[in-house]
Amino acid sequence: MSIVYNEEKKLFHLHTSDTTYVIGVYDEGYLLGLYYGAHIEDTDFGDFMTRLPNASFSPANPVIGEHGFSPDTAPMEYGCNGAGDFRIAALSVRGKNGDNVTDVRYRGHRIYAGKREIPGLPSTYVTDDAEAETLEIDAEDPVTGVSVTLVYTVFAQYPVMTKRVIVRNPTPDTLYVERVFSACNDFPTMDYDLLTLYGRHVRERSLEKRPLSHGVQGVESKRGVSGHAQNPFAALMRRGSTEDSGDVYGFNFVYSGNFSALAECDFNGSTRFLMGINPTDFEWTLQSGEAFYAPEVVCVYTDRGLGEMSRIFHRFYNRHLIRGRFQKEKRPLLINSWEAAYFDFDTDKLLAFADVAKELGIEMLVMDDGWFGKRNDDRSSLGDWFVNEKKLPGGLKKLVDGVHERGLKFGIWYEPEMISPDSDLYRAHPDWAVHVEGREPMRGRHQYVLDVSRADVRDAVWGMMEPVLRENGIDYVKWDFNRNVSDAGSALLPPNRKKEFFHRFILGTYDLMGRLVTTFPDILFEGCSGGGGRFDPAMLCLSPQIWTSDNTDPIERLTIQFGTSLCYPASAMGAHVSACPRTGYETKGNVAMWGTFGYELDPRKLTPEDREIVRRQVADYHKYYDLIRTGDLYRLISPFEDHFRAAWQIVSADKRSALFTFVRMRSYTADQCFVRLKGLEPDRKYTCQQTGRTYSGAYLMRAGLNMTHIVTGDGESCTMYFEG
Ligand code: DGJ
């Protein structure tokens, strides 16, 4: 890792463990993005500085010369709006004259060891300055006076670079930021496929790959959260690259609100890629002396295919994104009351769950939705975070103590950013619901969104939550969010600042969550949004695991977990065994074992045979815990490509052990099937614990396993554990 400035050539070279990124300072201070890819040391990038202009239709900077340089075709490091670059702009700032022509030029730079936090925003981190190096480039628009700092961090142990932007107003006038993307990359060619993760409730993060074509394409969220519909992830895959080979650039936005990931291919066949806050419904007023901090983008490059991109994200997130006590400490194996009881529970029922759970070896009972106010269905009480004594007579403490006495930990559910119209909180403060004056806000699941952009509202929620968590010995919190944000408006925002709402809402969420996480470092937080509707890296900074989907059917979970694994590690992926009718408990356990693992069923209803299976799964959970959370994932058969089977494998960092899982979704006639493993050492001998047979790594990777007769029926599966 190193960041070097070549004074003579005016080039910045940013090297990670395996990659190089080159920025040039061109004539008149134009900043050019010259190279991003595998490691190179060369210092002559003259050929890359300019590209073929579109005749007189690509305006040239007259100081440089009529035929020399056009911002329309140059590889701009941070393309701005309206000054000769007609591609999608990363930055647009309106000045006192009312125009939004923006043109920032190099002014200076700093290089320092380590990485700084971003005020108010979650981000990746280092624990030692030797783990990363940061470059800050200052650029300024001489007309509006807006100043921009482009911030790049490269990591010593990972081929990862983070990018972000700070916009400052050093002028005496007010400036208006109309758009500010966090990452802008101009690639010289367009021979890429754009890979993104689309979805919906109960079908999150499906893979979608499209060839880049001329014009603008991409994905976005305007839902107030990152959302089920699109994840803030995108990859550019060089055409022809696969799971195991080829150039892949992965981008993941550390943000939970409205985002855009856009690619534009121009007439020269060049590609601009942008990732950042969605400019739709966004504008930020920057008063004199103020700064706006844009969230960061994690950029991963590899020339070894999509699988390697995922492994880099996983290792990096486990080390530099997820934090706190449970980054490394073993997390308790939980049972959650939701699919077991929904709203229909009381102290006795929960204690009965705890009795059986304890006997099965489960370590924590989580009481889901329905414990507060008068909530017996989803029509009321969000915001009234006081225990319902009809359900829990004697209060929460009595229940929690009862669970603790049985030797289990205790977890609780909250949905802090919501308010039910039928709640005491709403009756007292109707203006605390997100709304615009004069309009009845839309309802989702019978609820409004609570205006956590307001400090007074956050204080009120804190005032209700903090004593519950402190006084009752709570060990775990599930933080839910069950609708998207419509009617975006806050009673406190003046008319000229209405477009700040969405970002302020997310900043408010981070503030409230951050306060709780910091005050209660021993509580394990699990993110959730109607399943995986807010599964993003920013949430992983605050909660080391996220409920992946409300869909707990193990066959349907396959695509959801394969898609989620594109950039998120197994340690983050909430996965439970439920009582859903499809498949037996073996397959449910084998699929959930890939994630955080837990149960979501009435344990009293398990047959003696199923209880035996659960006991074995609990033992496997402990046995494979470290391997699954720290090992390298290899996707072997993708359910997006094969409609009959799926297979994956997790290999320990030292390559001495591997867990292979095979699921037959549907059987069909003459279903011959060989699966070749990956990531092993060819010369090492591996013994399969289940069959006792010993193979060389070469055999397993080249000949493979013959699964034809091992797993034959619909919904059947197996795991094979190899040690060598
Ligand atoms: C949605 C979550 O995804 C579920 O697991 C459950 O917590 C419900 N909300 C409760 O309302």
XYZ file of C-alpha atoms and ligand atoms in Angstrom:
735
model
C 0.000 0.000 0.000
C 1.232 3.457 -0.780
C 0.134 6.788 -2.125
C 2.796 8.575 -4.156
C 2.678 11.972 -5.816
C 4.983 12.282 -8.821
C 5.729 16.002 -8.811
C 7.322 16.029 -12.214
C 4.508 14.233 -14.037
C 1.811 15.562 -11.736
C 0.442 12.080 -11.129
C -0.973 10.467 -8.003
C -0.424 6.710 -7.737
C -2.629 4.980 -5.186
C -1.586 1.393 -4.593
C -3.549 -1.060 -2.434
C -2.301 -4.587 -1.770
C -2.963 -5.540 -5.428
C -4.421 -2.589 -7.315
C -3.351 0.762 -8.697
C -5.367 3.903 -9.229
C -3.850 6.853 -11.065
C -5.030 10.471 -11.029
C -3.410 13.168 -13.147
C -3.352 16.934 -12.718
C -3.661 18.274 -16.247
C -3.255 21.782 -17.663
C -5.386 24.433 -15.985
C -5.777 22.128 -12.974
C -8.180 19.644 -14.545
C -8.167 16.424 -12.518
C -8.141 13.308 -14.695
C -8.862 9.703 -13.746
C -6.250 7.799 -15.732
C -6.188 4.220 -14.564
C -7.882 1.796 -12.190
C -6.976 -1.879 -12.212
C -4.321 -4.434 -11.377
C -1.060 -3.167 -9.908
C 1.269 -1.246 -12.267
C 4.230 1.020 -11.502
C 4.479 2.992 -14.782
C 4.566 6.751 -14.603
C 3.753 7.759 -18.178
C 0.028 8.104 -18.779
C 0.223 10.806 -21.467
C -1.856 8.756 -23.934
C -4.722 8.503 -21.499
C -5.139 12.215 -20.861
C -7.304 13.163 -23.806
C -9.790 11.412 -26.041
C -11.303 12.035 -29.427
C -13.603 15.088 -29.280
C -16.968 15.051 -31.000
C -15.804 17.737 -33.483
C -16.987 21.202 -32.460
C -19.716 19.636 -30.324
C -17.257 18.815 -27.560
C -16.347 22.306 -26.351
C -12.686 22.944 -25.697
C -11.066 25.016 -23.015
C -9.657 27.957 -25.060
C -6.727 28.465 -22.696
C -5.483 24.962 -23.454
C -6.245 25.249 -27.162
C -9.102 24.774 -29.582
C -8.211 21.201 -30.544
C -6.518 19.946 -27.453
C -8.680 19.227 -24.538
C -12.411 18.911 -23.987
C -13.940 18.074 -20.597
C -16.605 16.285 -22.640
C -14.216 13.534 -23.637
C -11.406 13.636 -21.097
C -11.403 11.019 -18.345
C -12.561 13.411 -15.634
C -11.748 12.407 -12.101
C -14.823 14.182 -10.809
C -17.093 15.286 -13.651
C -18.985 18.503 -12.969
C -22.096 20.054 -14.411
C -22.351 22.421 -17.317
C -18.758 23.471 -18.132
C -18.201 21.406 -21.239
C -18.704 17.903 -19.822
C -22.104 16.663 -21.021
C -22.036 13.319 -19.260
C -23.877 12.659 -16.000
C -22.348 15.009 -13.471
C -20.956 14.038 -10.094
C -21.303 17.582 -8.786
C -23.619 20.476 -9.370
C -23.575 23.565 -7.187
C -25.712 26.657 -7.620
C -24.073 29.909 -6.725
C -25.303 33.373 -5.873
C -25.926 34.131 -9.559
C -28.490 31.364 -9.733
C -26.685 29.251 -12.349
C -25.388 25.787 -11.645
C -22.362 25.619 -13.908
C -19.725 23.931 -11.792
C -16.073 23.430 -12.620
C -13.581 22.448 -9.926
C -9.814 22.550 -10.517
C -6.892 21.202 -8.503
C -5.596 23.447 -5.705
C -3.561 21.171 -3.434
C -3.430 17.869 -1.614
C -2.455 16.034 1.570
C -1.372 12.453 2.159
C -1.536 10.935 5.626
C -1.410 7.576 7.350
C -4.698 6.046 8.506
C -8.285 7.017 7.803
C -10.571 9.613 9.375
C -14.171 9.203 10.445
C -16.908 11.051 8.584
C -18.918 13.383 10.828
C -22.422 11.957 11.310
C -21.972 9.047 8.918
C -20.990 5.414 9.333
C -17.878 4.375 7.431
C -15.135 1.787 7.243
C -12.371 2.173 9.804
C -8.838 1.256 10.801
C -7.603 0.427 14.272
C -4.003 1.307 13.450
C -2.793 4.043 11.101
C -0.466 1.524 9.451
C -3.516 -0.277 7.989
C -4.368 2.441 5.470
C -3.220 5.638 3.819
C -5.376 8.555 2.738
C -5.108 11.153 -0.008
C -7.174 14.328 0.109
C -7.221 16.420 -3.052
C -8.613 19.938 -2.813
C -10.272 21.392 -5.878
C -12.091 24.674 -6.287
C -14.446 26.412 -8.647
C -13.044 29.931 -9.094
C -16.440 31.402 -10.017
C -18.809 30.079 -7.336
C -15.943 29.615 -4.894
C -17.169 26.148 -3.923
C -14.378 23.959 -2.667
C -14.359 20.186 -2.916
C -12.120 17.673 -1.185
C -11.867 14.290 -2.871
C -10.909 11.738 -0.222
C -9.321 8.393 -1.143
C -8.178 5.702 1.279
C -6.184 2.637 0.242
C -5.765 -0.390 2.476
C -2.601 -2.332 3.156
C -4.051 -5.837 3.360
C -6.929 -5.598 0.882
C -7.349 -4.554 -2.761
C -9.862 -2.007 -1.536
C -10.093 1.737 -1.923
C -12.743 3.979 -0.412
C -13.840 7.220 -2.021
C -15.799 10.117 -0.624
C -16.234 13.848 -1.059
C -16.498 16.907 1.162
C -18.093 20.056 -0.256
C -17.206 23.285 1.515
C -18.392 26.830 1.225
C -15.511 29.210 1.984
C -17.369 32.168 0.413
C -19.446 34.786 2.238
C -22.507 33.782 0.166
C -24.878 30.845 0.401
C -24.314 27.960 -2.028
C -26.745 25.199 -2.975
C -25.473 21.663 -3.579
C -27.814 20.152 -6.170
C -25.984 16.857 -6.510
C -22.887 15.363 -4.992
C -21.837 11.845 -5.919
C -19.278 10.113 -3.745
C -17.500 8.169 -6.478
C -16.900 9.001 -10.119
C -14.925 6.636 -12.339
C -14.312 7.217 -16.037
C -13.291 3.989 -17.785
C -11.838 4.188 -21.305
C -14.043 1.408 -22.720
C -17.604 0.155 -22.419
C -17.013 -3.594 -22.771
C -18.629 -4.287 -19.406
C -21.751 -5.834 -17.995
C -23.460 -3.981 -15.187
C -24.398 -6.319 -12.356
C -26.910 -5.149 -9.758
C -29.111 -6.648 -7.050
C -32.851 -6.101 -7.521
C -35.619 -7.502 -5.372
C -38.781 -6.994 -3.381
C -40.119 -7.990 0.014
C -39.497 -11.742 0.521
C -37.333 -11.928 -2.608
C -34.368 -9.711 -1.863
C -31.167 -9.280 -3.861
C -31.575 -11.182 -7.102
C -28.760 -10.899 -9.599
C -29.349 -8.902 -12.750
C -26.684 -8.469 -15.396
C -27.028 -6.237 -18.449
C -24.522 -5.298 -21.096
C -23.632 -1.622 -20.974
C -25.040 0.303 -23.884
C -24.788 3.881 -25.076
C -26.620 6.284 -22.808
C -27.381 6.251 -19.098
C -28.343 3.106 -17.201
C -28.371 2.108 -13.578
C -30.322 1.625 -10.391
C -31.515 3.864 -7.608
C -33.685 4.210 -4.534
C -36.093 7.066 -3.839
C -37.738 5.185 -0.966
C -36.011 7.032 1.855
C -34.020 3.880 2.608
C -31.689 1.709 0.589
C -34.703 -0.584 0.145
C -35.718 -4.042 -1.055
C -36.036 -2.987 -4.681
C -32.366 -2.242 -5.379
C -29.303 -2.665 -3.218
C -26.660 0.100 -3.139
C -24.268 -2.265 -4.875
C -23.119 -2.423 -8.483
C -20.336 -4.215 -10.295
C -18.829 -3.607 -13.684
C -17.727 -6.960 -15.084
C -15.507 -6.967 -18.134
C -17.492 -8.824 -20.792
C -16.646 -12.513 -20.654
C -15.578 -12.466 -17.014
C -17.053 -15.186 -14.822
C -17.313 -16.299 -11.229
C -13.647 -17.346 -11.400
C -11.924 -15.085 -13.920
C -11.889 -11.649 -15.440
C -11.892 -7.999 -14.423
C -14.541 -7.032 -11.918
C -15.034 -3.656 -10.247
C -17.406 -3.813 -7.275
C -18.897 -0.679 -5.703
C -20.916 -0.595 -2.488
C -22.340 2.588 -0.982
C -22.029 2.978 2.784
C -25.398 4.675 3.087
C -28.954 3.658 4.001
C -30.941 6.310 2.150
C -31.779 7.307 -1.409
C -28.944 6.362 -3.729
C -28.027 6.190 -7.400
C -25.584 3.890 -9.146
C -25.351 5.050 -12.752
C -23.264 4.214 -15.789
C -23.134 6.330 -18.922
C -21.477 5.205 -22.122
C -20.636 8.037 -24.509
C -20.017 8.356 -28.256
C -16.377 7.400 -27.748
C -17.334 4.122 -26.126
C -16.065 5.344 -22.738
C -17.954 4.670 -19.513
C -18.589 6.957 -16.592
C -19.714 5.238 -13.397
C -21.209 7.254 -10.535
C -22.364 6.209 -7.086
C -23.798 8.478 -4.435
C -26.825 10.143 -2.901
C -29.725 10.192 -5.360
C -29.942 13.758 -6.717
C -33.707 13.446 -7.111
C -35.388 15.237 -4.195
C -32.028 16.349 -2.869
C -30.571 19.789 -2.369
C -28.387 21.025 0.447
C -28.031 24.643 1.494
C -24.427 25.406 2.380
C -24.094 28.591 4.303
C -20.831 30.460 4.520
C -18.240 28.339 6.298
C -20.301 25.129 6.231
C -19.303 21.722 4.894
C -21.307 18.822 3.471
C -19.916 15.325 3.992
C -20.961 12.783 1.394
C -20.995 9.103 2.451
C -18.253 6.805 1.244
C -18.151 4.195 -1.506
C -16.162 0.996 -1.070
C -14.420 0.093 -4.347
C -13.065 -3.396 -4.935
C -11.141 -4.465 -8.007
C -9.969 -7.939 -8.928
C -8.925 -9.662 -12.139
C -10.042 -13.012 -10.692
C -13.780 -12.858 -11.246
C -16.919 -12.272 -9.254
C -16.210 -14.923 -6.633
C -12.947 -13.241 -5.679
C -14.669 -9.840 -5.590
C -17.123 -11.269 -3.041
C -14.370 -12.805 -0.927
C -12.550 -9.458 -0.845
C -15.718 -7.654 0.283
C -16.346 -10.331 2.938
C -12.831 -10.255 4.407
C -12.724 -6.482 4.275
C -16.142 -6.002 5.890
C -15.409 -8.481 8.664
C -12.235 -6.567 9.448
C -12.835 -2.895 8.556
C -16.610 -2.336 8.619
C -18.219 -4.509 11.296
C -17.148 -3.403 14.742
C -17.737 -3.674 18.448
C -17.862 -6.589 20.829
C -19.576 -8.930 18.390
C -17.201 -8.338 15.513
C -15.126 -11.204 16.884
C -17.000 -12.541 19.893
C -19.241 -15.508 19.296
C -22.861 -14.472 18.913
C -25.541 -16.400 20.807
C -27.645 -18.912 18.899
C -31.146 -17.476 19.076
C -34.777 -18.450 18.779
C -37.157 -15.680 17.664
C -40.844 -15.562 18.576
C -42.144 -14.013 15.324
C -42.994 -16.996 13.153
C -43.662 -19.020 16.304
C -46.378 -16.801 17.770
C -46.678 -13.529 15.849
C -48.583 -11.166 18.193
C -50.091 -13.977 20.234
C -47.805 -14.468 23.210
C -47.561 -13.826 26.911
C -44.982 -14.409 29.620
C -45.974 -18.037 30.142
C -45.731 -18.891 26.462
C -42.350 -17.235 26.088
C -41.014 -18.981 29.179
C -42.305 -22.273 27.789
C -40.364 -21.534 24.575
C -37.315 -20.810 26.713
C -37.629 -24.128 28.566
C -37.592 -26.188 25.379
C -34.993 -23.943 23.732
C -32.658 -24.413 26.670
C -33.081 -28.146 26.498
C -32.141 -28.035 22.796
C -29.006 -25.969 23.410
C -30.334 -22.649 22.074
C -28.753 -19.671 23.811
C -31.068 -16.667 23.455
C -34.809 -16.011 23.269
C -35.877 -13.012 21.184
C -39.302 -11.512 21.837
C -40.358 -9.978 18.530
C -43.111 -7.462 17.707
C -46.141 -7.144 20.021
C -44.804 -6.569 23.567
C -45.672 -2.851 23.933
C -48.641 -0.473 24.072
C -51.792 -2.372 23.139
C -50.286 -4.023 20.109
C -52.112 -7.241 19.308
C -51.863 -6.750 15.572
C -50.041 -4.334 13.293
C -52.652 -1.559 13.561
C -51.444 0.278 16.647
C -48.935 1.362 19.276
C -45.695 2.025 17.380
C -44.131 4.830 19.392
C -45.622 3.680 22.720
C -42.558 1.784 23.877
C -44.037 0.749 27.222
C -44.599 -2.851 28.144
C -48.077 -4.322 27.725
C -48.745 -5.681 31.195
C -51.734 -7.649 29.984
C -49.354 -9.836 28.000
C -46.399 -9.570 30.299
C -47.868 -9.295 33.836
C -45.317 -8.104 36.330
C -43.510 -6.280 33.537
C -40.593 -6.927 31.303
C -38.154 -7.495 34.151
C -40.077 -10.513 35.363
C -39.936 -12.103 31.916
C -36.299 -11.224 31.291
C -35.292 -12.524 34.717
C -37.227 -15.731 34.032
C -35.387 -16.205 30.748
C -32.030 -15.377 32.334
C -32.719 -17.808 35.195
C -33.198 -20.519 32.622
C -29.699 -19.782 31.338
C -30.730 -17.995 28.137
C -30.032 -14.464 27.007
C -32.941 -12.185 26.145
C -33.584 -10.096 23.051
C -36.286 -7.572 22.195
C -37.803 -6.003 19.061
C -38.157 -2.296 18.256
C -39.238 -0.237 15.290
C -38.042 3.159 16.538
C -38.475 5.202 13.338
C -42.227 4.566 13.116
C -45.420 5.878 14.671
C -48.912 4.360 14.545
C -51.803 6.771 14.014
C -53.415 4.787 16.829
C -50.806 5.520 19.486
C -50.554 7.828 22.470
C -47.428 9.298 20.897
C -49.291 10.300 17.742
C -52.247 11.669 19.673
C -49.837 13.860 21.650
C -47.621 14.817 18.687
C -49.331 14.446 15.310
C -46.681 16.704 13.766
C -44.012 14.112 14.654
C -45.122 11.963 11.734
C -43.282 12.549 8.484
C -45.673 14.644 6.425
C -46.098 17.689 4.259
C -48.434 20.419 5.316
C -51.998 19.967 4.108
C -51.634 16.350 2.892
C -52.813 13.228 4.663
C -49.674 11.043 4.583
C -49.817 7.616 2.968
C -49.886 4.671 5.324
C -47.846 1.522 5.011
C -48.734 -1.402 7.257
C -51.162 1.060 8.931
C -48.287 3.220 10.133
C -46.596 6.545 9.538
C -42.882 7.208 9.560
C -41.612 9.041 12.623
C -39.691 12.208 11.868
C -36.288 11.248 13.266
C -34.707 14.107 11.324
C -35.791 16.116 14.405
C -33.525 16.100 17.448
C -36.486 16.527 19.828
C -38.181 13.453 18.358
C -35.000 11.415 18.641
C -34.621 12.506 22.259
C -38.161 11.362 22.979
C -37.527 7.923 21.448
C -34.239 7.679 23.314
C -36.071 8.610 26.510
C -38.390 5.627 26.029
C -35.838 3.076 24.845
C -32.865 3.785 27.074
C -34.489 2.858 30.417
C -35.995 -0.324 28.961
C -32.607 -1.489 27.737
C -30.754 -0.377 30.865
C -33.138 -1.554 33.571
C -34.023 -4.953 32.203
C -30.710 -6.493 31.248
C -31.504 -6.748 27.535
C -28.884 -8.671 25.551
C -30.050 -8.120 21.964
C -32.145 -5.650 19.978
C -33.765 -6.287 16.598
C -34.198 -2.891 14.909
C -36.984 -3.071 12.333
C -38.297 -0.629 9.688
C -41.439 -1.790 7.924
C -42.355 0.746 5.288
C -40.769 3.216 2.901
C -40.810 6.969 3.333
C -43.463 8.861 1.410
C -44.776 12.416 1.891
C -41.231 13.394 2.745
C -41.368 16.462 4.897
C -40.634 17.676 8.377
C -42.624 20.261 10.269
C -39.377 21.950 11.311
C -37.778 22.392 7.903
C -38.307 25.783 6.241
C -39.681 25.769 2.669
C -36.287 26.396 1.066
C -34.768 23.384 2.823
C -37.466 20.782 2.117
C -35.171 18.811 -0.147
C -32.793 18.204 2.738
C -35.343 15.981 4.408
C -34.319 12.567 3.094
C -30.680 12.985 4.028
C -31.517 14.556 7.381
C -33.804 11.595 8.098
C -30.933 9.156 7.547
C -28.547 11.288 9.596
C -31.172 11.208 12.359
C -31.364 7.418 12.165
C -27.585 7.138 12.430
C -27.565 9.537 15.369
C -30.211 7.611 17.298
C -28.810 4.188 16.508
C -25.280 5.378 17.146
C -26.257 6.718 20.560
C -27.785 3.378 21.530
C -24.946 1.292 20.156
C -22.377 3.418 21.984
C -24.298 3.491 25.250
C -24.931 -0.256 25.194
C -21.780 -1.819 23.740
C -22.699 -5.225 25.171
C -26.038 -5.425 23.387
C -26.026 -7.292 20.091
C -27.974 -5.283 17.483
C -29.585 -6.915 14.454
C -30.784 -4.685 11.619
C -34.027 -5.462 9.832
C -36.469 -3.837 7.460
C -39.348 -6.143 6.648
C -36.616 -8.732 6.168
C -33.716 -7.343 4.144
C -35.003 -3.940 3.052
C -32.104 -2.060 4.611
C -29.255 -4.476 4.056
C -26.422 -2.060 3.386
C -22.888 -1.443 4.634
C -23.874 1.574 6.733
C -26.279 -0.551 8.742
C -23.498 -3.090 9.216
C -21.436 -0.412 10.948
C -24.193 -0.169 13.539
C -25.421 -3.754 13.701
C -23.086 -6.648 12.903
C -25.929 -8.746 11.522
C -29.053 -7.994 9.479
C -32.175 -10.101 9.003
C -31.825 -11.143 5.374
C -35.440 -11.794 4.413
C -38.855 -12.582 5.832
C -38.810 -15.499 3.431
C -37.553 -18.456 5.485
C -38.419 -21.145 2.931
C -35.008 -22.814 2.454
C -35.381 -23.260 -1.292
C -36.430 -19.651 -1.882
C -33.699 -18.544 0.496
C -31.085 -19.942 -1.868
C -31.323 -17.128 -4.407
C -31.679 -14.576 -1.603
C -28.538 -15.780 0.150
C -26.573 -16.220 -3.087
C -27.465 -12.649 -4.072
C -26.723 -11.249 -0.624
C -23.339 -12.999 -0.648
C -22.253 -10.852 -3.609
C -20.844 -8.322 -1.198
C -22.069 -9.132 2.328
C -20.332 -11.740 4.507
C -21.952 -14.789 6.129
C -21.360 -13.186 9.533
C -23.882 -10.482 8.578
C -26.571 -12.613 6.969
C -29.445 -13.340 9.395
C -30.744 -16.849 8.625
C -33.211 -18.938 10.635
C -34.800 -22.368 10.532
C -38.583 -21.982 10.520
C -41.575 -24.311 10.465
C -42.330 -23.527 6.817
C -43.796 -26.600 5.129
C -41.293 -27.122 2.318
C -38.383 -29.523 3.015
C -37.411 -31.261 6.224
C -35.385 -29.757 9.034
C -32.092 -31.068 7.598
C -32.298 -28.801 4.547
C -33.650 -25.872 6.535
C -30.637 -26.162 8.835
C -28.124 -26.654 6.027
C -29.278 -23.461 4.311
C -29.531 -21.352 7.488
C -26.095 -22.565 8.603
C -24.604 -20.354 5.861
C -25.760 -17.267 7.799
C -25.966 -16.214 11.436
C -28.166 -19.252 12.186
C -31.086 -19.448 14.584
C -34.663 -20.665 14.917
C -37.993 -18.998 14.315
C -40.629 -21.570 15.350
C -42.579 -22.908 18.307
C -40.055 -25.360 19.762
C -42.790 -27.187 21.664
C -44.211 -28.400 18.363
C -41.034 -30.149 17.205
C -41.362 -33.945 17.038
C -38.807 -36.031 18.960
C -37.065 -36.770 15.625
C -36.906 -33.088 14.721
C -35.553 -32.278 18.173
C -32.700 -34.672 17.521
C -31.979 -32.888 14.242
C -32.025 -29.538 16.045
C -29.561 -30.832 18.659
C -27.213 -31.916 15.875
C -27.579 -28.529 14.195
C -26.773 -26.751 17.445
C -23.606 -28.833 17.725
C -22.737 -28.037 14.082
C -23.328 -24.340 14.736
C -20.575 -24.380 17.348
C -18.316 -26.635 15.323
C -18.465 -24.570 12.128
C -18.878 -21.147 13.714
C -15.369 -19.820 13.018
C -15.098 -21.490 9.630
C -18.356 -19.965 8.370
C -17.681 -16.507 9.731
C -14.048 -16.169 8.750
C -13.670 -18.634 5.863
C -13.697 -17.921 2.133
C -16.933 -18.476 0.242
C -16.973 -20.289 -3.103
C -20.293 -20.292 -4.961
C -20.210 -23.596 -6.856
C -23.649 -23.976 -8.436
C -25.749 -20.850 -8.525
C -29.537 -21.170 -8.280
C -29.698 -18.196 -10.655
C -28.177 -20.396 -13.345
C -29.248 -23.920 -12.405
C -32.913 -24.385 -11.544
C -32.421 -27.808 -10.023
C -29.424 -27.561 -7.714
C -27.362 -25.180 -5.663
C -24.003 -25.695 -3.998
C -21.515 -23.616 -2.082
C -18.427 -24.157 -0.034
C -16.601 -22.335 2.721
C -12.846 -22.856 3.013
C -10.795 -21.867 6.054
C -8.109 -19.214 5.560
C -5.372 -21.851 6.057
C -7.150 -24.140 3.536
C -7.103 -27.061 5.965
C -10.864 -27.374 6.333
C -13.883 -26.854 4.132
C -17.630 -27.160 4.485
C -19.482 -28.111 1.308
C -23.280 -27.818 1.028
C -25.374 -29.233 -1.793
C -29.121 -28.698 -2.204
C -31.313 -30.401 -4.759
C -34.174 -27.988 -5.317
C -35.979 -30.276 -7.723
C -35.050 -33.714 -8.979
C -35.550 -34.805 -12.554
C -34.881 -37.899 -14.631
C -31.259 -38.925 -15.204
C -29.998 -36.165 -13.032
C -26.309 -36.904 -13.134
C -24.351 -34.396 -11.136
C -20.671 -33.797 -10.452
C -19.533 -30.843 -8.403
C -15.958 -29.623 -8.470
C -14.790 -27.926 -5.296
C -12.640 -24.802 -5.259
C -10.060 -23.014 -3.182
C -8.312 -26.096 -1.753
C -4.625 -27.003 -1.844
C -4.105 -29.509 -4.675
C -1.476 -31.518 -2.792
C -3.234 -31.671 0.532
C -5.191 -34.796 1.517
C -8.697 -34.035 2.742
C -10.853 -36.518 4.645
C -14.613 -36.197 4.479
C -15.999 -36.485 7.973
C -19.368 -37.829 6.820
C -18.049 -40.629 4.549
C -14.573 -41.214 5.957
C -13.123 -41.108 2.441
C -9.856 -39.287 1.780
C -9.237 -37.302 -1.410
C -6.489 -35.047 -2.643
C -7.390 -31.395 -3.061
C -6.545 -31.887 -6.747
C -9.126 -34.685 -7.018
C -11.837 -32.641 -5.336
C -11.141 -29.621 -7.534
C -10.494 -31.412 -10.849
C -12.587 -34.599 -10.768
C -15.064 -33.363 -8.192
C -17.691 -35.086 -6.109
C -20.240 -37.332 -7.728
C -23.493 -36.191 -6.125
C -25.716 -38.213 -8.451
C -26.782 -40.774 -5.848
C -26.083 -38.864 -2.666
C -28.925 -36.343 -2.636
C -31.773 -37.449 -4.843
C -35.142 -36.107 -3.694
C -36.832 -32.732 -4.050
C -35.669 -30.335 -1.366
C -33.036 -32.716 -0.033
C -29.536 -31.589 0.797
C -26.310 -32.571 2.470
C -23.222 -31.029 3.945
C -19.759 -32.561 3.768
C -16.998 -31.379 6.028
C -13.428 -31.896 4.867
C -10.323 -31.707 6.985
C -6.750 -32.017 5.846
C -40.731 -7.609 9.818
C -39.565 -8.473 10.192
O -38.800 -8.788 9.072
C -40.081 -9.719 10.874
O -39.019 -10.588 11.161
C -40.812 -9.327 12.122
O -39.926 -8.737 13.026
C -41.949 -8.385 11.767
N -41.493 -7.262 11.001
C -42.619 -7.887 13.011
O -43.554 -6.936 12.750
